[in-house]
Tab-separated table of C-alpha atoms and ligand atoms in Angstrom:
chain	number	residue	atom	x	y	z
A	98	MET	CA	65.727	107.161	118.640
A	99	SER	CA	63.657	107.125	115.511
A	100	ILE	CA	62.889	110.520	114.061
A	101	SER	CA	61.642	110.752	110.508
A	102	ARG	CA	63.847	113.289	108.815
A	103	ARG	CA	61.028	114.399	106.559
A	104	SER	CA	58.567	115.119	109.367
A	105	PHE	CA	61.350	116.768	111.285
A	106	ILE	CA	62.168	119.101	108.420
A	107	LYS	CA	58.506	119.813	107.795
A	108	GLY	CA	57.755	120.666	111.411
A	109	THR	CA	58.879	123.573	113.483
A	110	ALA	CA	62.429	122.890	112.528
A	111	ALA	CA	64.127	126.226	112.940
A	112	ALA	CA	63.090	126.749	116.550
A	113	THR	CA	63.892	123.201	117.548
A	114	LEU	CA	67.288	123.274	115.860
A	115	LEU	CA	68.497	126.123	117.969
A	116	ALA	CA	66.800	124.880	121.106
A	117	ASP	CA	68.101	121.356	121.129
A	118	LEU	CA	71.434	120.598	119.560
A	119	THR	CA	71.310	117.035	120.781
A	120	ILE	CA	68.254	116.242	118.717
A	121	VAL	CA	69.726	118.048	115.758
A	122	LYS	CA	72.840	115.941	115.995
A	123	GLN	CA	70.798	112.787	116.079
A	124	VAL	CA	68.836	113.905	113.065
A	125	ALA	CA	72.031	114.737	111.247
A	126	ALA	CA	73.465	111.383	112.127
A	127	GLU	CA	70.228	109.619	111.293
A	128	THR	CA	70.833	108.737	107.720
A	129	ALA	CA	68.909	106.502	105.420
A	130	SER	CA	70.549	103.569	107.163
A	131	SER	CA	67.281	101.983	108.251
A	132	GLN	CA	66.036	102.147	104.663
A	133	ILE	CA	69.367	100.756	103.505
A	134	GLN	CA	69.102	97.891	105.957
A	135	GLU	CA	65.532	97.135	104.956
A	136	ALA	CA	66.397	97.206	101.274
A	137	ALA	CA	69.354	94.906	101.887
A	138	GLU	CA	67.247	92.392	103.757
A	139	GLN	CA	64.633	92.372	101.035
A	140	ARG	CA	67.077	91.780	98.260
A	141	GLY	CA	69.413	89.346	99.961
A	142	TYR	CA	72.546	91.458	99.579
A	143	ARG	CA	72.437	92.172	95.878
A	144	ALA	CA	72.394	95.478	94.068
A	145	PRO	CA	69.490	95.314	91.642
A	146	LYS	CA	69.051	97.999	89.052
A	147	ASP	CA	66.025	99.476	90.851
A	148	ASP	CA	68.296	100.652	93.638
A	149	TYR	CA	69.562	103.212	91.121
A	150	SER	CA	68.066	105.911	88.900
A	151	LEU	CA	69.579	104.880	85.587
A	152	ASP	CA	67.500	105.570	82.500
A	153	PRO	CA	66.013	102.190	81.470
A	154	ASN	CA	67.241	102.905	77.945
A	155	VAL	CA	70.830	103.115	79.156
A	156	LEU	CA	73.107	100.110	79.652
A	157	TYR	CA	75.749	101.500	81.951
A	158	LEU	CA	79.093	99.721	81.634
A	159	ASN	CA	81.267	102.682	82.571
A	160	HIS	CA	81.485	102.543	86.354
A	161	ALA	CA	85.219	103.223	86.091
A	162	SER	CA	84.577	106.711	84.714
A	163	ILE	CA	81.906	107.786	87.162
A	164	GLY	CA	79.717	105.855	89.552
A	165	THR	CA	75.964	105.685	89.856
A	166	VAL	CA	74.568	106.797	93.218
A	167	PRO	CA	71.999	104.516	94.894
A	168	ARG	CA	68.608	106.151	95.407
A	169	VAL	CA	68.839	105.866	99.197
A	170	VAL	CA	72.092	107.803	99.117
A	171	GLN	CA	70.616	110.423	96.784
A	172	GLU	CA	67.667	110.778	99.150
A	173	ALA	CA	69.900	111.078	102.187
A	174	HIS	CA	71.935	113.742	100.376
A	175	ILE	CA	68.804	115.711	99.478
A	176	GLY	CA	67.624	115.380	103.081
A	177	TYR	CA	70.898	116.846	104.347
A	178	MET	CA	70.697	119.704	101.854
A	179	LYS	CA	67.190	120.519	103.045
A	180	LEU	CA	68.209	120.254	106.664
A	181	CYS	CA	71.198	122.505	106.026
A	182	GLU	CA	69.007	125.157	104.462
A	183	THR	CA	66.878	125.342	107.604
A	184	ASN	CA	69.838	127.004	109.267
A	185	PRO	CA	72.991	127.133	107.109
A	186	TRP	CA	75.107	128.760	109.790
A	187	LEU	CA	74.345	125.965	112.222
A	188	TYR	CA	75.122	123.141	109.811
A	189	ILE	CA	78.108	124.602	108.052
A	190	TRP	CA	79.841	126.344	110.924
A	191	SER	CA	78.629	124.776	114.110
A	192	ALA	CA	78.456	121.518	116.002
A	193	PRO	CA	75.906	119.158	114.407
A	194	TRP	CA	78.016	117.787	111.581
A	195	VAL	CA	81.402	117.760	113.279
A	196	GLU	CA	80.941	114.418	114.979
A	197	PRO	CA	79.226	112.743	111.988
A	198	GLN	CA	82.298	113.600	109.889
A	199	GLU	CA	84.443	111.677	112.339
A	200	VAL	CA	82.044	108.722	112.198
A	201	ILE	CA	82.434	108.795	108.411
A	202	ARG	CA	86.214	108.945	108.764
A	203	GLY	CA	86.045	105.799	110.903
A	204	LYS	CA	83.917	103.976	108.325
A	205	ALA	CA	86.218	105.067	105.499
A	206	ALA	CA	89.262	103.917	107.488
A	207	LYS	CA	87.613	100.523	107.902
A	208	LEU	CA	87.069	100.271	104.144
A	209	MET	CA	90.717	101.119	103.434
A	210	GLY	CA	92.124	99.006	106.280
A	211	CYS	CA	93.913	101.875	107.992
A	212	LEU	CA	93.552	104.153	111.015
A	213	PRO	CA	91.092	107.069	111.167
A	214	SER	CA	94.112	109.246	111.991
A	215	GLU	CA	95.507	108.311	108.562
A	216	THR	CA	92.255	108.929	106.652
A	217	VAL	CA	91.560	112.172	104.794
A	218	LEU	CA	88.122	113.110	103.422
A	219	THR	CA	89.093	114.730	100.137
A	220	HIS	CA	87.249	115.676	96.968
A	221	ASN	CA	88.994	113.308	94.545
A	222	THR	CA	92.213	111.508	93.633
A	223	THR	CA	93.665	114.535	91.845
A	224	GLU	CA	93.452	116.565	95.046
A	225	CYS	CA	95.508	114.074	97.040
A	226	PHE	CA	98.193	113.860	94.370
A	227	ASN	CA	98.456	117.643	94.362
A	228	LEU	CA	98.667	117.574	98.142
A	229	LEU	CA	101.567	115.131	97.904
A	230	ALA	CA	103.388	116.997	95.135
A	231	ASN	CA	103.052	120.277	97.027
A	232	GLY	CA	103.744	119.004	100.512
A	233	LEU	CA	106.521	116.411	100.308
A	234	PRO	CA	109.984	117.822	100.958
A	235	LEU	CA	111.411	117.258	97.472
A	236	GLY	CA	114.211	119.318	96.015
A	237	ARG	CA	117.302	119.303	93.833
A	238	GLY	CA	118.667	115.799	93.278
A	239	ASP	CA	115.363	114.062	94.026
A	240	GLU	CA	113.468	112.138	91.397
A	241	VAL	CA	109.799	111.260	91.070
A	242	LEU	CA	109.217	108.158	88.939
A	243	TYR	CA	106.060	106.879	87.295
A	244	SER	CA	105.037	104.752	84.315
A	245	SER	CA	102.894	105.383	81.242
A	246	LEU	CA	100.125	103.457	83.019
A	247	ASN	CA	99.533	106.399	85.343
A	248	HIS	CA	96.413	108.468	84.902
A	249	ILE	CA	97.360	112.069	84.190
A	250	SER	CA	95.970	113.062	87.612
A	251	ALA	CA	98.744	111.136	89.324
A	252	SER	CA	101.474	112.523	87.052
A	253	THR	CA	100.915	116.086	85.998
A	254	CYS	CA	101.073	117.544	89.521
A	255	TRP	CA	104.750	116.516	89.835
A	256	HIS	CA	105.647	118.185	86.528
A	257	ASN	CA	103.912	121.349	87.646
A	258	LEU	CA	106.011	121.641	90.800
A	259	ALA	CA	109.350	120.298	89.551
A	260	PRO	CA	110.724	123.479	87.875
A	261	ARG	CA	109.972	125.595	90.960
A	262	ARG	CA	111.350	123.142	93.465
A	263	GLY	CA	114.241	121.697	91.495
A	264	PHE	CA	113.370	118.000	91.620
A	265	SER	CA	113.136	115.891	88.473
A	266	VAL	CA	110.337	113.750	87.116
A	267	ARG	CA	110.867	110.688	84.931
A	268	SER	CA	108.336	108.407	83.318
A	269	PHE	CA	108.913	105.072	81.646
A	270	HIS	CA	106.940	103.011	79.197
A	271	PHE	CA	104.753	100.236	80.614
A	272	PRO	CA	103.954	97.815	77.761
A	273	ILE	CA	100.213	97.222	77.696
A	274	SER	CA	99.830	95.755	74.229
A	275	ASP	CA	101.012	92.356	75.481
A	276	CYS	CA	99.519	92.475	78.982
A	277	THR	CA	97.325	89.398	78.450
A	278	SER	CA	100.228	87.171	79.460
A	279	LEU	CA	101.579	89.451	82.186
A	280	THR	CA	102.385	88.065	85.656
A	281	ALA	CA	102.659	89.754	89.055
A	282	GLU	CA	106.409	89.048	89.112
A	283	GLU	CA	106.887	90.737	85.748
A	284	ILE	CA	105.031	93.827	86.961
A	285	VAL	CA	107.360	94.093	89.965
A	286	SER	CA	110.401	93.675	87.680
A	287	LEU	CA	109.220	96.439	85.346
A	288	TYR	CA	109.245	98.895	88.231
A	289	GLU	CA	112.407	97.474	89.786
A	290	ARG	CA	114.369	97.974	86.571
A	291	GLU	CA	113.482	101.657	86.437
A	292	ILE	CA	114.125	102.757	90.003
A	293	GLY	CA	117.350	104.734	90.134
A	294	PRO	CA	119.639	105.936	92.922
A	295	ASN	CA	117.809	109.285	93.152
A	296	THR	CA	114.252	107.974	93.004
A	297	ARG	CA	112.538	109.231	96.151
A	298	VAL	CA	108.912	108.954	95.058
A	299	LEU	CA	107.322	106.154	93.078
A	300	ALA	CA	103.795	107.021	91.889
A	301	LEU	CA	101.717	104.185	90.494
A	302	PRO	CA	98.122	103.071	90.074
A	303	ASP	CA	96.597	100.289	92.126
A	304	ILE	CA	94.472	99.426	89.067
A	305	ASP	CA	95.160	101.333	85.863
A	306	ASN	CA	92.209	102.857	84.060
A	307	THR	CA	92.952	101.566	80.534
A	308	VAL	CA	93.332	97.798	80.697
A	309	GLY	CA	92.782	97.211	84.414
A	310	ILE	CA	96.140	95.853	85.561
A	311	ARG	CA	95.945	95.361	89.327
A	312	HIS	CA	99.371	95.944	90.841
A	313	PRO	CA	100.910	93.667	93.462
A	314	LEU	CA	101.275	96.642	95.799
A	315	LYS	CA	103.004	94.974	98.716
A	316	ALA	CA	105.689	93.390	96.541
A	317	ILE	CA	106.280	96.656	94.670
A	318	ALA	CA	106.348	98.785	97.830
A	319	ASP	CA	108.754	96.429	99.627
A	320	MET	CA	111.032	96.242	96.597
A	321	ALA	CA	110.949	100.037	96.109
A	322	HIS	CA	111.710	100.777	99.751
A	323	SER	CA	114.573	98.287	99.703
A	324	LYS	CA	116.024	100.216	96.748
A	325	GLY	CA	115.875	103.513	98.638
A	326	VAL	CA	112.526	104.937	97.523
A	327	GLU	CA	111.153	106.940	100.419
A	328	TRP	CA	107.502	107.281	99.421
A	329	VAL	CA	105.394	104.869	97.389
A	330	VAL	CA	102.218	106.751	96.511
A	331	VAL	CA	99.278	104.960	94.956
A	332	ASP	CA	96.395	106.085	92.764
A	333	GLY	CA	93.496	103.981	93.983
A	334	ALA	CA	90.775	105.695	91.939
A	335	GLN	CA	89.865	102.339	90.417
A	336	SER	CA	90.182	100.085	93.447
A	337	ALA	CA	88.435	101.366	96.596
A	338	GLY	CA	84.903	100.022	96.518
A	339	MET	CA	85.669	97.613	93.677
A	340	VAL	CA	88.115	95.148	95.248
A	341	PRO	CA	89.158	94.600	98.871
A	342	ILE	CA	91.967	96.866	100.016
A	343	ASP	CA	94.050	96.643	103.147
A	344	LEU	CA	96.491	99.500	103.394
A	345	ARG	CA	97.809	98.971	106.905
A	346	ASP	CA	100.261	96.256	105.909
A	347	SER	CA	100.505	97.139	102.237
A	348	GLY	CA	103.825	98.951	102.551
A	349	VAL	CA	102.483	101.950	100.643
A	350	ASP	CA	102.883	105.424	102.098
A	351	ALA	CA	99.927	107.171	100.529
A	352	TYR	CA	96.834	106.105	98.617
A	353	ALA	CA	94.186	108.274	96.992
A	354	THR	CA	90.788	107.434	95.612
A	355	SER	CA	87.745	109.082	94.069
A	356	ALA	CA	84.752	107.870	96.052
A	357	HIS	CA	82.351	109.023	93.317
A	358	LYS	CA	83.446	106.029	91.243
A	359	TRP	CA	83.163	102.653	92.968
A	360	ILE	CA	82.003	103.811	96.425
A	361	GLN	CA	79.109	105.547	94.669
A	362	THR	CA	79.045	108.713	96.736
A	363	PRO	CA	77.683	112.019	95.502
A	364	LYS	CA	80.094	113.538	92.963
A	365	GLY	CA	83.094	115.442	94.253
A	366	LEU	CA	84.123	113.209	97.145
A	367	GLY	CA	87.332	111.307	97.654
A	368	LEU	CA	89.446	109.578	100.236
A	369	ALA	CA	93.112	109.420	100.991
A	370	PHE	CA	95.314	107.332	103.218
A	371	LEU	CA	98.392	109.146	104.502
A	372	LYS	CA	100.616	106.895	106.546
A	373	THR	CA	101.540	108.382	109.918
A	374	SER	CA	105.255	108.416	109.000
A	375	LEU	CA	104.513	110.290	105.749
A	376	GLN	CA	102.389	112.856	107.591
A	377	ALA	CA	105.441	113.779	109.648
A	378	ALA	CA	107.052	115.039	106.414
A	379	LEU	CA	104.006	116.397	104.584
A	380	ASN	CA	103.121	120.077	104.650
A	381	PRO	CA	99.455	120.893	104.084
A	382	MET	CA	98.599	122.381	100.709
A	383	TRP	CA	96.155	124.957	102.059
A	384	VAL	CA	96.438	126.728	105.361
A	385	LYS	CA	93.551	127.764	107.554
A	386	HIS	CA	93.559	129.068	111.087
A	387	THR	CA	92.041	126.032	112.810
A	388	TYR	CA	95.010	123.740	113.320
A	389	SER	CA	98.419	124.485	114.694
A	390	GLU	CA	101.559	122.833	113.413
A	391	GLU	CA	102.140	121.172	116.760
A	392	SER	CA	98.788	119.412	116.916
A	393	HIS	CA	99.174	118.052	113.373
A	394	PRO	CA	95.824	116.264	113.102
A	395	ILE	CA	94.778	114.554	109.902
A	396	GLN	CA	92.052	117.178	109.387
A	397	MET	CA	94.819	119.653	108.559
A	398	TYR	CA	94.995	118.089	105.082
A	399	GLU	CA	91.322	118.654	104.374
A	400	ASP	CA	90.488	121.802	106.261
A	401	TYR	CA	90.478	124.638	103.813
A	402	SER	CA	87.280	126.414	104.670
A	403	THR	CA	83.676	126.048	103.560
A	404	ARG	CA	82.746	122.823	101.803
A	405	ALA	CA	79.569	121.092	100.643
A	406	LEU	CA	78.857	119.328	103.932
A	407	PRO	CA	75.499	117.776	102.917
A	408	ALA	CA	77.365	115.759	100.270
A	409	LEU	CA	80.122	114.887	102.713
A	410	ILE	CA	77.595	113.668	105.272
A	411	ALA	CA	75.962	111.510	102.587
A	412	PHE	CA	79.379	109.837	102.211
A	413	GLY	CA	78.405	107.887	105.343
A	414	ASP	CA	75.244	106.616	103.660
A	415	ALA	CA	77.228	105.541	100.606
A	416	LEU	CA	79.673	103.650	102.814
A	417	ASP	CA	76.754	101.973	104.627
A	418	TYR	CA	75.210	101.018	101.321
A	419	GLN	CA	78.461	99.498	100.050
A	420	ALA	CA	79.063	97.673	103.335
A	421	GLN	CA	75.864	95.672	102.808
A	422	THR	CA	77.604	93.563	100.202
A	423	PRO	CA	80.329	91.443	101.765
A	424	GLN	CA	83.682	91.972	100.020
A	425	ALA	CA	83.961	88.297	99.120
A	426	GLU	CA	80.552	88.347	97.460
A	427	ARG	CA	81.417	91.513	95.533
A	428	GLU	CA	84.671	90.019	94.314
A	429	ALA	CA	82.973	86.748	93.335
A	430	HIS	CA	80.532	88.728	91.194
A	431	HIS	CA	83.364	90.619	89.475
A	432	ILE	CA	85.348	87.421	88.857
A	433	HIS	CA	82.266	85.742	87.396
A	434	LEU	CA	81.643	88.577	84.899
A	435	TRP	CA	85.364	88.870	84.067
A	436	LYS	CA	85.523	85.144	83.242
A	437	GLU	CA	82.279	85.221	81.276
A	438	MET	CA	83.444	88.177	79.206
A	439	GLN	CA	86.681	86.377	78.315
A	440	HIS	CA	84.622	83.378	77.284
A	441	ILE	CA	82.313	85.544	75.136
A	442	VAL	CA	85.298	87.274	73.521
A	443	SER	CA	87.130	84.026	72.813
A	444	SER	CA	84.142	82.647	70.948
A	445	SER	CA	84.185	85.539	68.453
A	446	ASP	CA	86.861	85.959	65.797
A	447	ARG	CA	86.019	89.675	65.639
A	448	LEU	CA	86.798	90.454	69.281
A	449	LYS	CA	90.141	90.445	71.111
A	450	TRP	CA	90.719	90.486	74.867
A	451	LYS	CA	93.293	93.203	75.736
A	452	SER	CA	93.561	92.861	79.530
A	453	PRO	CA	95.353	90.487	81.923
A	454	THR	CA	94.078	86.922	82.169
A	455	SER	CA	95.025	86.128	85.753
A	456	TRP	CA	92.574	87.465	88.366
A	457	ASP	CA	95.296	88.323	90.915
A	458	ILE	CA	96.371	91.161	88.595
A	459	SER	CA	92.932	91.922	87.092
A	460	ALA	CA	89.878	93.977	87.938
A	461	ALA	CA	86.253	94.735	87.050
A	462	LEU	CA	87.614	96.888	84.258
A	463	TYR	CA	88.744	95.280	80.999
A	464	SER	CA	89.333	96.235	77.412
A	465	VAL	CA	88.161	94.525	74.264
A	466	GLU	CA	89.214	95.300	70.706
A	467	VAL	CA	86.831	95.081	67.780
A	468	VAL	CA	89.169	93.852	65.079
A	469	GLY	CA	89.514	96.315	62.223
A	470	LYS	CA	87.275	98.995	63.793
A	471	SER	CA	88.103	102.242	65.536
A	472	SER	CA	87.095	101.964	69.196
A	473	SER	CA	85.845	105.574	69.243
A	474	SER	CA	83.479	104.996	66.357
A	475	VAL	CA	82.263	101.707	67.875
A	476	ALA	CA	81.623	103.465	71.222
A	477	SER	CA	79.723	106.299	69.518
A	478	ARG	CA	77.644	103.878	67.475
A	479	ILE	CA	76.659	101.587	70.339
A	480	TYR	CA	75.708	104.580	72.461
A	481	ALA	CA	73.628	106.179	69.701
A	482	ASP	CA	71.917	102.940	68.659
A	483	HIS	CA	71.705	101.000	71.920
A	484	GLY	CA	72.316	103.432	74.815
A	485	ILE	CA	75.415	101.503	75.913
A	486	VAL	CA	77.886	103.631	77.864
A	487	VAL	CA	81.547	102.581	77.716
A	488	ARG	CA	84.928	104.296	77.383
A	489	PRO	CA	86.972	103.853	74.203
A	490	PHE	CA	90.776	104.073	74.223
A	491	THR	CA	92.742	104.838	71.089
A	492	SER	CA	96.509	105.236	71.015
A	493	ASP	CA	99.554	103.748	69.265
A	494	GLU	CA	99.322	100.863	71.671
A	495	ILE	CA	95.651	100.209	72.136
A	496	ASN	CA	92.429	100.487	70.196
A	497	ALA	CA	89.839	99.020	72.528
A	498	ILE	CA	86.576	99.504	74.360
A	499	ARG	CA	86.904	99.548	78.133
A	500	ILE	CA	84.051	97.759	79.867
A	501	SER	CA	83.606	98.363	83.573
A	502	PRO	CA	80.546	96.588	84.999
A	503	ASN	CA	79.404	96.730	88.596
A	504	LEU	CA	77.061	94.708	90.802
A	505	ILE	CA	74.006	95.870	88.864
A	506	ASN	CA	75.324	94.260	85.686
A	507	ASP	CA	74.989	90.652	84.640
A	508	VAL	CA	76.079	88.270	81.884
A	509	ASN	CA	73.157	89.373	79.676
A	510	ASP	CA	74.636	92.870	79.642
A	511	LEU	CA	77.996	91.483	78.530
A	512	GLU	CA	76.421	89.315	75.853
A	513	LYS	CA	74.517	92.324	74.591
A	514	ILE	CA	77.547	94.572	74.306
A	515	ALA	CA	79.573	91.836	72.580
A	516	ARG	CA	76.750	91.321	70.087
A	517	VAL	CA	76.332	94.986	69.222
A	518	MET	CA	80.045	95.801	69.195
A	519	VAL	CA	80.563	93.576	66.183
A	520	GLY	CA	77.235	94.541	64.615
B	1534	PLP	C1	93.129	105.795	87.597
B	1534	PLP	C2	92.534	107.170	87.763
B	1534	PLP	N1	93.181	108.068	88.496
B	1534	PLP	C3	92.700	109.310	88.700
B	1534	PLP	C4	91.509	109.700	88.149
B	1534	PLP	C5	91.021	111.089	88.385
B	1534	PLP	O1	89.931	111.089	89.223
B	1534	PLP	P1	89.344	112.458	89.777
B	1534	PLP	O2	88.979	113.287	88.588
B	1534	PLP	O3	88.145	112.034	90.548
B	1534	PLP	O4	90.387	113.091	90.595
B	1534	PLP	C6	90.791	108.797	87.350
B	1534	PLP	C7	89.522	109.193	86.716
B	1534	PLP	O5	88.976	108.554	85.857
B	1534	PLP	C8	91.317	107.500	87.164
B	1534	PLP	O6	90.682	106.590	86.413
């Protein structure tokens, strides 16, 4: 059935909404997918800049911090907001958007390579890590272990709960200053060396947000479990939507991501994978009346009353948009830019590559040092003078500019940033 959302909203919407829930449901489910399909066909599965609303004076190379939302997804989101306001009670509290949420769960499960019954529609990565820290049965004698590569969102929640619950938290140093020569085996060994007899939780990133080290998750999870770790929990904020993920056979017990980065959803949306066996041990963080303990559905971990459903429904449009680009094609694009940037950097004696050099442990997120310059001042200057958006990192270990391009970026963008960084 083809109903134009706009004409539907413009027409005698309110009366029709109440009179015919079936039509309403179809309208709710009718996203911008036909526009998405059309756009995809026209552009031969590429993501040109005109699909987005970026200011033409901005060169956006900071997709790792926050994503850009395709216009079709923005429009779908606005459409849902308008539809919602025709009868807020109906859309927020009644039937029309219940089923679409489950369709979205199915699509998200497909992206993560897991079951819908293991897929939680969250707000962000931080939320899932808090859910885990609050809900896992940890107490005296148990240890949570993580490395200095962790983003604070995957670490601080454990420290917050530890004094009240009696478990301990330990972090260890992950050397990033010499990561250019790192191998997958060495990454596994770094974790293996640190796991102790009381380590029950190992929290680690899939791809870290500073230098973009992609972890060999299966090898780490298998090793950790064999050493007695019960739950391997992964921060996937920088992987879902960027590189292929397949959680079913990954050995990890939980995985969290922020969909507003690489899946390019409206801001404030995330995803989590909670393995069925972990769910059996995990208490929900918030409690609402809807679900009983016995039924234990996955929605229990996300159901804590009113939420911004128009944005959540637009999650489906974002997933459709991303699905237009085959994973292999997306990865080929990222590998191409990653190689080109290394080439550009190696031909300058003023730039230094600070990320891994083997693609199996790399990502579309890499750091480059401008020799003798503070990365913060370089980032401020190139933004002020050239509109280039990047993230600088400055610590005892690293002084570099993180570049995180996406499908809209090309080699010209990388050449430009290299040129102006040293300027
Ligand atoms: C690796 C990593 N983990 C977690 C987060 C936190 O994401 P959010 O604020 O969406 O929870 C970020 C944000 O940049 C990140 O890069």
